[in-house]
Coordinates of C-alpha atoms in Angstrom, one line a residue:
X1 CA 0.0 0.0 0.0
X2 CA 1.5 3.3 -1.0
X3 CA 0.3 6.9 -0.8
X4 CA -1.3 6.5 -4.3
X5 CA -3.2 3.4 -3.2
X6 CA -5.1 4.8 -0.2
X7 CA -6.8 8.0 0.8
X8 CA -6.3 9.0 4.4
X9 CA -9.9 10.1 5.3
X10 CA -10.1 10.4 9.1
X11 CA -6.7 10.2 10.7
X12 CA -7.7 12.2 13.8
X13 CA -10.6 9.9 14.7
X14 CA -10.7 9.2 18.5
X15 CA -9.2 5.9 19.6
X16 CA -11.1 3.5 21.8
X17 CA -9.8 3.0 25.3
X18 CA -10.2 -0.7 25.9
X19 CA -9.6 -3.9 24.0
X20 CA -7.1 -2.4 21.6
X21 CA -3.8 -3.5 20.0
X22 CA -1.0 -1.3 18.8
X23 CA -0.1 -1.6 15.1
X24 CA 1.9 0.4 12.7
X25 CA 0.7 1.3 9.1
X26 CA 3.4 2.5 6.8
X27 CA 5.4 3.5 9.9
X28 CA 2.6 5.4 11.7
X29 CA 1.3 4.1 15.1
X30 CA -2.4 3.3 15.6
X31 CA -4.5 1.5 18.2
X32 CA -7.3 -0.6 16.8
X33 CA -9.8 -3.0 18.4
X34 CA -8.9 -6.6 19.2
X35 CA -10.5 -9.0 16.7
X36 CA -10.4 -6.8 13.7
X37 CA -9.0 -8.2 10.5
X38 CA -6.0 -6.3 9.0
X39 CA -8.2 -4.8 6.3
X40 CA -10.8 -3.6 8.8
X41 CA -8.1 -2.2 11.1
X42 CA -6.5 -0.2 8.2
X43 CA -9.9 1.2 7.4
X44 CA -10.6 1.9 11.1
X45 CA -7.3 3.8 11.2
X46 CA -8.7 6.2 8.6
X47 CA -7.5 4.7 5.3
X48 CA -9.8 4.0 2.4
X49 CA -9.0 1.1 0.1
X50 CA -9.1 2.2 -3.6
X51 CA -7.5 -1.0 -4.8
X52 CA -6.2 -4.3 -3.5
X53 CA -9.4 -5.0 -1.5
X54 CA -11.2 -7.3 -4.0
X55 CA -13.8 -9.8 -2.6
X56 CA -13.1 -9.3 1.1
X57 CA -13.8 -13.0 1.6
X58 CA -10.5 -14.7 1.2
X59 CA -11.1 -15.9 -2.4
X60 CA -9.6 -13.4 -4.8
X61 CA -6.1 -12.9 -3.4
X62 CA -6.0 -9.2 -4.0
X63 CA -5.2 -8.1 -0.5
X64 CA -1.7 -9.8 -0.1
X65 CA 0.0 -8.4 3.0
X66 CA 3.5 -8.5 4.3
X67 CA 4.2 -7.7 7.9
X68 CA 6.7 -8.0 10.7
X69 CA 6.1 -8.3 14.4
X70 CA 7.9 -6.3 17.1
X71 CA 11.3 -7.8 18.0
X72 CA 11.0 -10.4 15.2
X73 CA 13.2 -10.5 12.1
X74 CA 10.9 -12.9 10.3
X75 CA 8.6 -11.7 7.6
X76 CA 4.9 -12.8 7.9
X77 CA 2.4 -13.2 5.0
X78 CA -1.4 -13.1 5.0
X79 CA -4.5 -11.9 3.3
X80 CA -5.7 -8.7 4.9
X81 CA -9.3 -9.7 4.8
X82 CA -8.7 -12.9 6.8
X83 CA -5.8 -12.4 9.2
X84 CA -6.5 -10.7 12.6
X85 CA -4.4 -7.9 13.9
X86 CA -1.8 -8.7 16.6
X87 CA -0.1 -6.3 19.0
X88 CA 3.1 -4.9 17.5
X89 CA 2.3 -5.5 13.8
X90 CA 4.1 -3.4 11.2
X91 CA 2.0 -3.5 8.1
X92 CA 2.3 -2.6 4.4
X93 CA -0.1 -3.6 1.6
X94 CA 1.1 -4.9 -1.7
X95 CA -0.8 -3.3 -4.7
X96 CA 0.1 -6.3 -6.9
X97 CA 3.0 -8.6 -7.6
X98 CA 4.6 -7.9 -11.0
X99 CA 5.0 -11.3 -12.6
X100 CA 5.6 -12.2 -16.3
X101 CA 3.0 -14.6 -17.7
X102 CA 4.0 -16.7 -20.7
X103 CA 1.8 -16.3 -23.8
X104 CA 0.4 -19.6 -25.2
X105 CA -2.7 -21.0 -26.9
X106 CA -4.0 -23.9 -24.9
X107 CA -5.4 -25.4 -28.1
X108 CA -1.9 -25.7 -29.5
X109 CA -0.4 -27.5 -26.5
X110 CA -0.3 -31.2 -25.6
X111 CA -0.1 -32.7 -22.1
X112 CA 3.5 -34.0 -22.6
X113 CA 5.9 -34.5 -19.7
X114 CA 8.0 -31.4 -20.6
X115 CA 5.3 -29.0 -21.7
X116 CA 5.2 -26.9 -18.5
X117 CA 9.0 -26.8 -18.4
X118 CA 9.2 -25.6 -22.0
X119 CA 6.8 -22.7 -21.2
X120 CA 8.2 -21.8 -17.8
X121 CA 11.8 -23.0 -17.9
X122 CA 12.6 -21.1 -14.7
X123 CA 11.0 -24.0 -12.6
X124 CA 14.3 -25.8 -13.2
X125 CA 15.9 -23.3 -10.9
X126 CA 13.8 -24.5 -7.9
X127 CA 16.2 -25.3 -5.0
X128 CA 13.4 -26.8 -2.9
X129 CA 13.9 -24.2 -0.2
X130 CA 10.1 -24.3 0.5
X131 CA 9.9 -20.5 1.0
X132 CA 7.0 -20.5 -1.4
X133 CA 5.0 -22.9 0.8
X134 CA 5.7 -21.0 4.0
X135 CA 4.4 -17.8 2.3
X136 CA 1.1 -19.3 1.1
X137 CA -2.0 -18.0 3.0
X138 CA -3.9 -21.0 1.6
X139 CA -1.5 -23.6 3.2
X140 CA -0.8 -25.1 -0.3
X141 CA 2.3 -27.1 -0.7
X142 CA 3.6 -24.8 -3.4
X143 CA 7.0 -26.4 -3.7
X144 CA 5.5 -29.8 -4.2
X145 CA 3.3 -28.7 -7.2
X146 CA 6.3 -27.0 -8.7
X147 CA 8.3 -30.2 -8.4
X148 CA 5.5 -32.2 -10.0
X149 CA 5.3 -29.7 -12.8
X150 CA 9.1 -30.0 -13.3
X151 CA 8.8 -33.8 -13.4
X152 CA 5.9 -33.7 -15.9
X153 CA 3.2 -34.8 -13.5
X154 CA 0.5 -32.4 -14.7
X155 CA -2.3 -34.2 -12.9
X156 CA -0.7 -33.9 -9.5
X157 CA 0.5 -30.3 -10.1
X158 CA -3.0 -29.3 -10.9
X159 CA -4.5 -31.2 -7.9
X160 CA -2.1 -29.6 -5.4
X161 CA -2.4 -26.1 -6.8
X162 CA -6.2 -26.3 -7.1
X163 CA -6.9 -23.9 -4.1
X164 CA -4.5 -21.2 -5.4
X165 CA -6.0 -17.7 -5.4
X166 CA -3.2 -16.0 -7.4
X167 CA -2.1 -13.6 -4.6
X168 CA 1.5 -13.8 -5.6
X169 CA 3.1 -14.0 -2.2
X170 CA 5.0 -17.2 -3.2
X171 CA 6.5 -15.5 -6.2
X172 CA 7.5 -12.5 -4.1
X173 CA 9.6 -14.6 -1.8
X174 CA 11.1 -17.0 -4.3
X175 CA 14.9 -16.7 -4.7
X176 CA 14.7 -18.5 -8.1
X177 CA 12.2 -15.9 -9.4
X178 CA 9.6 -18.6 -10.2
X179 CA 6.0 -17.4 -10.8
X180 CA 4.4 -20.4 -9.1
X181 CA 0.8 -19.4 -9.5
X182 CA 1.1 -19.1 -13.3
X183 CA 2.7 -22.5 -13.4
X184 CA -0.2 -24.0 -11.4
X185 CA -2.7 -22.3 -13.6
X186 CA -1.2 -23.8 -16.7
X187 CA -1.2 -27.3 -15.1
X188 CA -4.9 -26.9 -14.2
X189 CA -5.8 -25.8 -17.7
X190 CA -3.9 -28.7 -19.3
X191 CA -5.5 -31.2 -17.0
X192 CA -9.0 -29.8 -17.5
X193 CA -8.7 -29.7 -21.3
X194 CA -6.7 -32.9 -22.0
X195 CA -6.6 -35.2 -19.0
X196 CA -9.8 -35.2 -17.0
X197 CA -12.8 -37.0 -18.6
X198 CA -15.2 -34.9 -20.5
X199 CA -18.5 -34.4 -18.7
X200 CA -21.3 -36.4 -20.2
X201 CA -23.9 -33.8 -19.4
X202 CA -22.0 -30.5 -20.0
X203 CA -22.8 -30.1 -23.7
X204 CA -26.5 -31.0 -23.2
X205 CA -26.8 -28.6 -20.3
X206 CA -25.2 -25.8 -22.4
X207 CA -27.7 -26.3 -25.2
X208 CA -30.6 -26.3 -22.7
X209 CA -29.3 -23.0 -21.2
X210 CA -29.1 -21.4 -24.6
X211 CA -32.7 -22.3 -25.2
X212 CA -33.8 -20.7 -21.9
X213 CA -34.9 -23.9 -20.3
X214 CA -33.9 -22.8 -16.8
X215 CA -35.0 -19.2 -16.7
X216 CA -38.2 -19.9 -14.8
X217 CA -36.3 -22.0 -12.3
X218 CA -33.7 -19.2 -11.8
X219 CA -36.5 -16.7 -11.2
X220 CA -38.1 -19.0 -8.7
X221 CA -34.7 -19.4 -6.8
X222 CA -34.2 -15.6 -6.8
X223 CA -37.4 -15.2 -4.9
X224 CA -36.5 -17.8 -2.2
X225 CA -35.3 -16.9 1.3
X226 CA -31.8 -17.7 2.4
X227 CA -32.7 -20.7 4.6
X228 CA -34.5 -22.4 1.7
X229 CA -31.5 -21.9 -0.6
X230 CA -29.1 -23.2 2.0
X231 CA -31.3 -26.3 2.4
X232 CA -31.3 -26.9 -1.4
X233 CA -27.5 -26.5 -1.5
X234 CA -27.0 -29.1 1.2
X235 CA -29.3 -31.6 -0.6
X236 CA -27.7 -31.1 -4.0
X237 CA -26.5 -34.2 -5.9
X238 CA -22.8 -34.3 -7.0
X239 CA -21.4 -36.6 -9.5
X240 CA -19.6 -39.4 -7.6
X241 CA -15.8 -39.2 -7.4
X242 CA -15.6 -42.9 -7.8
X243 CA -17.3 -42.7 -11.2
X244 CA -14.8 -40.1 -12.3
X245 CA -11.9 -42.2 -11.2
X246 CA -13.3 -45.2 -13.1
X247 CA -13.5 -43.1 -16.3
X248 CA -9.9 -41.9 -15.9
X249 CA -8.7 -45.5 -15.6
X250 CA -10.5 -46.5 -18.8

């Protein structure tokens, strides 16, 4: 977070007396209530997010945060919308992580053992230091999916990286300058297009949607209350994983 990324709206707002922690935002001291997320604390301190706030629900990866704690040399990493403030935090927001993304046409690729390596040759520089994994707010074993990509195991690389939200904290810390999240994205695209079995129902459903078959059902759902929708969600039927595994084996 820099001066161009925020607008300081109410810096002189009175501070609550009880239940506060001391934090530092871009070097300036603030007291904020215990239990606030980093994002909420920064806003409480008088800053207005104009970028890097995204979904506010831990899914988009826009609010990547690097911070230190008092008397600690170690850098810590988190999503500002999820991590809670701690006493003695020194905070700075990251507007984005500059990362080169290779240009390719997925239709011109093939799921060969060396395909990811040919597009992102820097993965060969991985020294297995595991810094990427330690930086991940999703607790993904980042180093392991990079190693699988390097070995040509596209299926496993895609599986391990599935929960990646592209925040870029892994790439920021990598001494080998690997852009891990782009590598994982390519693995998932290759697996989805070439390796996983094609859904038997997808094309039929797409045709039905184009013809407007489900418009009445959508309107009906839009008028439902939250509890009814949650109940329907819990009772939904999902294609059995065992059936998918069987198709893969065939």
